[in-house]
């Protein structure tokens, strides 16, 4: 999930709240949840977190 002018933790919270990974729970492969923040003032990615 990508957020703008927010935090990677808020992006990860949205992944959990909306159940984006739920359809893949029966898959044997590892699921990575990635939260990314894009800063409009710096015009770049300024943080990410992988769970």
PDB file of N, CA, C and O in Angstrom, chain B, residues numbered from 101:
ATOM      1  N   UNK B 101       0.852  -1.175   0.000  1.00  0.00           N
ATOM      2  CA  UNK B 101       0.000   0.000   0.000  1.00  0.00           C
ATOM      3  C   UNK B 101       0.895   1.235   0.000  1.00  0.00           C
ATOM      4  O   UNK B 101       1.900   1.279   0.710  1.00  0.00           O
ATOM      5  N   UNK B 102       0.535   2.217  -0.783  1.00  0.00           N
ATOM      6  CA  UNK B 102       1.292   3.463  -0.861  1.00  0.00           C
ATOM      7  C   UNK B 102       0.439   4.596  -0.306  1.00  0.00           C
ATOM      8  O   UNK B 102      -0.725   4.756  -0.675  1.00  0.00           O
ATOM      9  N   UNK B 103       1.032   5.373   0.579  1.00  0.00           N
ATOM     10  CA  UNK B 103       0.377   6.549   1.143  1.00  0.00           C
ATOM     11  C   UNK B 103       1.155   7.787   0.722  1.00  0.00           C
ATOM     12  O   UNK B 103       2.340   7.708   0.398  1.00  0.00           O
ATOM     13  N   UNK B 104       0.480   8.927   0.728  1.00  0.00           N
ATOM     14  CA  UNK B 104       1.108  10.206   0.418  1.00  0.00           C
ATOM     15  C   UNK B 104       1.092  11.068   1.667  1.00  0.00           C
ATOM     16  O   UNK B 104       0.044  11.275   2.279  1.00  0.00           O
ATOM     17  N   UNK B 105       2.268  11.570   2.042  1.00  0.00           N
ATOM     18  CA  UNK B 105       2.420  12.434   3.219  1.00  0.00           C
ATOM     19  C   UNK B 105       1.795  11.807   4.464  1.00  0.00           C
ATOM     20  O   UNK B 105       1.028  12.442   5.188  1.00  0.00           O
ATOM     21  N   UNK B 106       2.141  10.561   4.685  1.00  0.00           N
ATOM     22  CA  UNK B 106       1.604   9.808   5.815  1.00  0.00           C
ATOM     23  C   UNK B 106       2.743   9.004   6.430  1.00  0.00           C
ATOM     24  O   UNK B 106       3.864   9.499   6.541  1.00  0.00           O
ATOM     25  N   UNK B 107       2.461   7.772   6.829  1.00  0.00           N
ATOM     26  CA  UNK B 107       3.504   6.908   7.379  1.00  0.00           C
ATOM     27  C   UNK B 107       3.346   5.497   6.821  1.00  0.00           C
ATOM     28  O   UNK B 107       2.252   5.100   6.422  1.00  0.00           O
ATOM     29  N   UNK B 108       4.440   4.744   6.795  1.00  0.00           N
ATOM     30  CA  UNK B 108       4.331   3.346   6.384  1.00  0.00           C
ATOM     31  C   UNK B 108       3.409   2.546   7.309  1.00  0.00           C
ATOM     32  O   UNK B 108       2.728   1.623   6.861  1.00  0.00           O
ATOM     33  N   UNK B 109       3.387   2.898   8.593  1.00  0.00           N
ATOM     34  CA  UNK B 109       2.513   2.190   9.534  1.00  0.00           C
ATOM     35  C   UNK B 109       1.038   2.388   9.191  1.00  0.00           C
ATOM     36  O   UNK B 109       0.241   1.462   9.341  1.00  0.00           O
ATOM     37  N   UNK B 110       0.672   3.573   8.737  1.00  0.00           N
ATOM     38  CA  UNK B 110      -0.718   3.803   8.330  1.00  0.00           C
ATOM     39  C   UNK B 110      -1.058   2.987   7.086  1.00  0.00           C
ATOM     40  O   UNK B 110      -2.180   2.499   6.949  1.00  0.00           O
ATOM     41  N   UNK B 111      -0.101   2.841   6.187  1.00  0.00           N
ATOM     42  CA  UNK B 111      -0.319   2.017   5.000  1.00  0.00           C
ATOM     43  C   UNK B 111      -0.517   0.556   5.400  1.00  0.00           C
ATOM     44  O   UNK B 111      -1.397  -0.122   4.870  1.00  0.00           O
ATOM     45  N   UNK B 112       0.301   0.076   6.331  1.00  0.00           N
ATOM     46  CA  UNK B 112       0.150  -1.299   6.803  1.00  0.00           C
ATOM     47  C   UNK B 112      -1.170  -1.495   7.537  1.00  0.00           C
ATOM     48  O   UNK B 112      -1.794  -2.551   7.427  1.00  0.00           O
ATOM     49  N   UNK B 113      -1.592  -0.496   8.275  1.00  0.00           N
ATOM     50  CA  UNK B 113      -2.880  -0.578   8.966  1.00  0.00           C
ATOM     51  C   UNK B 113      -4.019  -0.720   7.956  1.00  0.00           C
ATOM     52  O   UNK B 113      -4.973  -1.460   8.197  1.00  0.00           O
ATOM     53  N   UNK B 114      -3.924  -0.021   6.838  1.00  0.00           N
ATOM     54  CA  UNK B 114      -4.959  -0.132   5.805  1.00  0.00           C
ATOM     55  C   UNK B 114      -4.960  -1.529   5.199  1.00  0.00           C
ATOM     56  O   UNK B 114      -6.024  -2.078   4.911  1.00  0.00           O
ATOM     57  N   UNK B 115      -3.789  -2.103   5.005  1.00  0.00           N
ATOM     58  CA  UNK B 115      -3.705  -3.466   4.481  1.00  0.00           C
ATOM     59  C   UNK B 115      -4.460  -4.420   5.401  1.00  0.00           C
ATOM     60  O   UNK B 115      -5.210  -5.278   4.936  1.00  0.00           O
ATOM     61  N   UNK B 116      -4.258  -4.268   6.703  1.00  0.00           N
ATOM     62  CA  UNK B 116      -4.935  -5.121   7.680  1.00  0.00           C
ATOM     63  C   UNK B 116      -6.437  -4.848   7.720  1.00  0.00           C
ATOM     64  O   UNK B 116      -7.240  -5.779   7.672  1.00  0.00           O
ATOM     65  N   UNK B 117      -6.816  -3.577   7.807  1.00  0.00           N
ATOM     66  CA  UNK B 117      -8.228  -3.209   7.934  1.00  0.00           C
ATOM     67  C   UNK B 117      -9.063  -3.670   6.743  1.00  0.00           C
ATOM     68  O   UNK B 117     -10.199  -4.116   6.910  1.00  0.00           O
ATOM     69  N   UNK B 118      -8.509  -3.564   5.567  1.00  0.00           N
ATOM     70  CA  UNK B 118      -9.261  -3.918   4.358  1.00  0.00           C
ATOM     71  C   UNK B 118      -9.042  -5.364   3.919  1.00  0.00           C
ATOM     72  O   UNK B 118      -9.661  -5.820   2.958  1.00  0.00           O
ATOM     73  N   UNK B 119      -8.168  -6.086   4.617  1.00  0.00           N
ATOM     74  CA  UNK B 119      -7.975  -7.504   4.334  1.00  0.00           C
ATOM     75  C   UNK B 119      -7.382  -7.811   2.973  1.00  0.00           C
ATOM     76  O   UNK B 119      -7.755  -8.798   2.340  1.00  0.00           O
ATOM     77  N   UNK B 120      -6.462  -6.973   2.518  1.00  0.00           N
ATOM     78  CA  UNK B 120      -5.876  -7.171   1.190  1.00  0.00           C
ATOM     79  C   UNK B 120      -5.191  -8.530   1.038  1.00  0.00           C
ATOM     80  O   UNK B 120      -5.185  -9.088  -0.059  1.00  0.00           O
ATOM     81  N   UNK B 121      -4.618  -9.070   2.105  1.00  0.00           N
ATOM     82  CA  UNK B 121      -3.891 -10.339   2.017  1.00  0.00           C
ATOM     83  C   UNK B 121      -4.799 -11.549   2.234  1.00  0.00           C
ATOM     84  O   UNK B 121      -4.383 -12.681   1.985  1.00  0.00           O
ATOM     85  N   UNK B 122      -6.009 -11.332   2.684  1.00  0.00           N
ATOM     86  CA  UNK B 122      -6.924 -12.425   3.025  1.00  0.00           C
ATOM     87  C   UNK B 122      -7.125 -13.439   1.890  1.00  0.00           C
ATOM     88  O   UNK B 122      -7.146 -14.638   2.171  1.00  0.00           O
ATOM     89  N   UNK B 123      -7.272 -13.026   0.633  1.00  0.00           N
ATOM     90  CA  UNK B 123      -7.475 -14.017  -0.434  1.00  0.00           C
ATOM     91  C   UNK B 123      -6.281 -14.956  -0.634  1.00  0.00           C
ATOM     92  O   UNK B 123      -6.408 -15.979  -1.308  1.00  0.00           O
ATOM     93  N   UNK B 124      -5.139 -14.622  -0.063  1.00  0.00           N
ATOM     94  CA  UNK B 124      -3.934 -15.416  -0.286  1.00  0.00           C
ATOM     95  C   UNK B 124      -3.548 -16.274   0.913  1.00  0.00           C
ATOM     96  O   UNK B 124      -2.463 -16.855   0.922  1.00  0.00           O
ATOM     97  N   UNK B 125      -4.409 -16.370   1.925  1.00  0.00           N
ATOM     98  CA  UNK B 125      -4.054 -17.097   3.149  1.00  0.00           C
ATOM     99  C   UNK B 125      -3.869 -18.593   2.918  1.00  0.00           C
ATOM    100  O   UNK B 125      -3.124 -19.231   3.661  1.00  0.00           O
ATOM    101  N   UNK B 126      -4.520 -19.169   1.915  1.00  0.00           N
ATOM    102  CA  UNK B 126      -4.362 -20.601   1.629  1.00  0.00           C
ATOM    103  C   UNK B 126      -3.161 -20.890   0.737  1.00  0.00           C
ATOM    104  O   UNK B 126      -2.821 -22.052   0.515  1.00  0.00           O
ATOM    105  N   UNK B 127      -2.528 -19.867   0.234  1.00  0.00           N
ATOM    106  CA  UNK B 127      -1.347 -20.025  -0.620  1.00  0.00           C
ATOM    107  C   UNK B 127      -0.167 -20.437   0.246  1.00  0.00           C
ATOM    108  O   UNK B 127       0.017 -19.897   1.337  1.00  0.00           O
ATOM    109  N   UNK B 128       0.624 -21.374  -0.220  1.00  0.00           N
ATOM    110  CA  UNK B 128       1.762 -21.871   0.562  1.00  0.00           C
ATOM    111  C   UNK B 128       2.955 -20.916   0.577  1.00  0.00           C
ATOM    112  O   UNK B 128       3.868 -21.072   1.389  1.00  0.00           O
ATOM    113  N   UNK B 129       2.947 -19.942  -0.308  1.00  0.00           N
ATOM    114  CA  UNK B 129       4.072 -19.006  -0.370  1.00  0.00           C
ATOM    115  C   UNK B 129       3.956 -17.941   0.723  1.00  0.00           C
ATOM    116  O   UNK B 129       2.864 -17.654   1.215  1.00  0.00           O
ATOM    117  N   UNK B 130       5.093 -17.366   1.091  1.00  0.00           N
ATOM    118  CA  UNK B 130       5.108 -16.320   2.109  1.00  0.00           C
ATOM    119  C   UNK B 130       4.477 -15.042   1.549  1.00  0.00           C
ATOM    120  O   UNK B 130       4.704 -14.674   0.396  1.00  0.00           O
ATOM    121  N   UNK B 131       3.687 -14.382   2.383  1.00  0.00           N
ATOM    122  CA  UNK B 131       3.021 -13.139   1.987  1.00  0.00           C
ATOM    123  C   UNK B 131       3.760 -11.967   2.622  1.00  0.00           C
ATOM    124  O   UNK B 131       3.973 -11.941   3.834  1.00  0.00           O
ATOM    125  N   UNK B 132       4.147 -11.004   1.800  1.00  0.00           N
ATOM    126  CA  UNK B 132       4.796  -9.795   2.286  1.00  0.00           C
ATOM    127  C   UNK B 132       3.797  -8.650   2.224  1.00  0.00           C
ATOM    128  O   UNK B 132       3.151  -8.434   1.198  1.00  0.00           O
ATOM    129  N   UNK B 133       3.674  -7.924   3.319  1.00  0.00           N
ATOM    130  CA  UNK B 133       2.844  -6.721   3.354  1.00  0.00           C
ATOM    131  C   UNK B 133       3.807  -5.544   3.396  1.00  0.00           C
ATOM    132  O   UNK B 133       4.658  -5.459   4.281  1.00  0.00           O
ATOM    133  N   UNK B 134       3.669  -4.640   2.436  1.00  0.00           N
ATOM    134  CA  UNK B 134       4.617  -3.536   2.299  1.00  0.00           C
ATOM    135  C   UNK B 134       3.869  -2.209   2.380  1.00  0.00           C
ATOM    136  O   UNK B 134       2.952  -1.944   1.603  1.00  0.00           O
ATOM    137  N   UNK B 135       4.282  -1.387   3.335  1.00  0.00           N
ATOM    138  CA  UNK B 135       3.722  -0.049   3.487  1.00  0.00           C
ATOM    139  C   UNK B 135       4.753   0.978   3.056  1.00  0.00           C
ATOM    140  O   UNK B 135       5.896   0.949   3.513  1.00  0.00           O
ATOM    141  N   UNK B 136       4.351   1.885   2.176  1.00  0.00           N
ATOM    142  CA  UNK B 136       5.272   2.879   1.616  1.00  0.00           C
ATOM    143  C   UNK B 136       4.669   4.267   1.790  1.00  0.00           C
ATOM    144  O   UNK B 136       3.461   4.455   1.642  1.00  0.00           O
ATOM    145  N   UNK B 137       5.521   5.234   2.106  1.00  0.00           N
ATOM    146  CA  UNK B 137       5.077   6.629   2.152  1.00  0.00           C
ATOM    147  C   UNK B 137       5.839   7.442   1.120  1.00  0.00           C
ATOM    148  O   UNK B 137       7.061   7.347   1.007  1.00  0.00           O
ATOM    149  N   UNK B 138       5.092   8.243   0.370  1.00  0.00           N
ATOM    150  CA  UNK B 138       5.677   9.158  -0.600  1.00  0.00           C
ATOM    151  C   UNK B 138       5.507  10.576  -0.082  1.00  0.00           C
ATOM    152  O   UNK B 138       4.393  11.002   0.221  1.00  0.00           O
ATOM    153  N   UNK B 139       6.608  11.302   0.019  1.00  0.00           N
ATOM    154  CA  UNK B 139       6.583  12.689   0.489  1.00  0.00           C
ATOM    155  C   UNK B 139       6.450  13.626  -0.708  1.00  0.00           C
ATOM    156  O   UNK B 139       7.291  13.623  -1.607  1.00  0.00           O
ATOM    157  N   UNK B 140       5.393  14.421  -0.710  1.00  0.00           N
ATOM    158  CA  UNK B 140       5.218  15.370  -1.817  1.00  0.00           C
ATOM    159  C   UNK B 140       6.176  16.550  -1.706  1.00  0.00           C
ATOM    160  O   UNK B 140       6.561  17.131  -2.721  1.00  0.00           O
ATOM    161  N   UNK B 141       6.564  16.910  -0.488  1.00  0.00           N
ATOM    162  CA  UNK B 141       7.494  18.036  -0.340  1.00  0.00           C
ATOM    163  C   UNK B 141       8.908  17.646  -0.766  1.00  0.00           C
ATOM    164  O   UNK B 141       9.608  18.439  -1.397  1.00  0.00           O
ATOM    165  N   UNK B 142       9.326  16.437  -0.427  1.00  0.00           N
ATOM    166  CA  UNK B 142      10.656  15.969  -0.828  1.00  0.00           C
ATOM    167  C   UNK B 142      10.630  15.334  -2.224  1.00  0.00           C
ATOM    168  O   UNK B 142      11.672  15.136  -2.848  1.00  0.00           O
ATOM    169  N   UNK B 143       9.412  15.017  -2.703  1.00  0.00           N
ATOM    170  CA  UNK B 143       9.211  14.392  -4.014  1.00  0.00           C
ATOM    171  C   UNK B 143       9.954  13.076  -4.153  1.00  0.00           C
ATOM    172  O   UNK B 143      10.622  12.808  -5.151  1.00  0.00           O
ATOM    173  N   UNK B 144       9.809  12.255  -3.097  1.00  0.00           N
ATOM    174  CA  UNK B 144      10.449  10.935  -3.126  1.00  0.00           C
ATOM    175  C   UNK B 144       9.812  10.042  -2.066  1.00  0.00           C
ATOM    176  O   UNK B 144       9.040  10.503  -1.226  1.00  0.00           O
ATOM    177  N   UNK B 145      10.147   8.774  -2.122  1.00  0.00           N
ATOM    178  CA  UNK B 145       9.738   7.847  -1.067  1.00  0.00           C
ATOM    179  C   UNK B 145      10.572   8.171   0.159  1.00  0.00           C
ATOM    180  O   UNK B 145      11.800   8.198   0.087  1.00  0.00           O
ATOM    181  N   UNK B 146       9.919   8.414   1.275  1.00  0.00           N
ATOM    182  CA  UNK B 146      10.692   8.761   2.471  1.00  0.00           C
ATOM    183  C   UNK B 146      10.550   7.733   3.585  1.00  0.00           C
ATOM    184  O   UNK B 146      11.038   7.951   4.694  1.00  0.00           O
ATOM    185  N   UNK B 147       9.893   6.627   3.307  1.00  0.00           N
ATOM    186  CA  UNK B 147       9.824   5.567   4.297  1.00  0.00           C
ATOM    187  C   UNK B 147       9.068   4.367   3.772  1.00  0.00           C
ATOM    188  O   UNK B 147       8.135   4.496   2.980  1.00  0.00           O
ATOM    189  N   UNK B 148       9.488   3.184   4.230  1.00  0.00           N
ATOM    190  CA  UNK B 148       8.773   1.961   3.897  1.00  0.00           C
ATOM    191  C   UNK B 148       8.996   0.952   5.001  1.00  0.00           C
ATOM    192  O   UNK B 148       9.948   1.047   5.776  1.00  0.00           O
ATOM    193  N   UNK B 149       8.107  -0.008   5.055  1.00  0.00           N
ATOM    194  CA  UNK B 149       8.168  -1.040   6.081  1.00  0.00           C
ATOM    195  C   UNK B 149       7.606  -2.325   5.486  1.00  0.00           C
ATOM    196  O   UNK B 149       6.555  -2.318   4.845  1.00  0.00           O
ATOM    197  N   UNK B 150       8.314  -3.420   5.704  1.00  0.00           N
ATOM    198  CA  UNK B 150       7.894  -4.725   5.203  1.00  0.00           C
ATOM    199  C   UNK B 150       7.569  -5.613   6.392  1.00  0.00           C
ATOM    200  O   UNK B 150       8.355  -5.729   7.333  1.00  0.00           O
ATOM    201  N   UNK B 151       6.397  -6.237   6.336  1.00  0.00           N
ATOM    202  CA  UNK B 151       5.977  -7.151   7.404  1.00  0.00           C
ATOM    203  C   UNK B 151       5.700  -8.503   6.794  1.00  0.00           C
ATOM    204  O   UNK B 151       5.330  -9.437   7.505  1.00  0.00           O
TER     205      UNK B 151
END
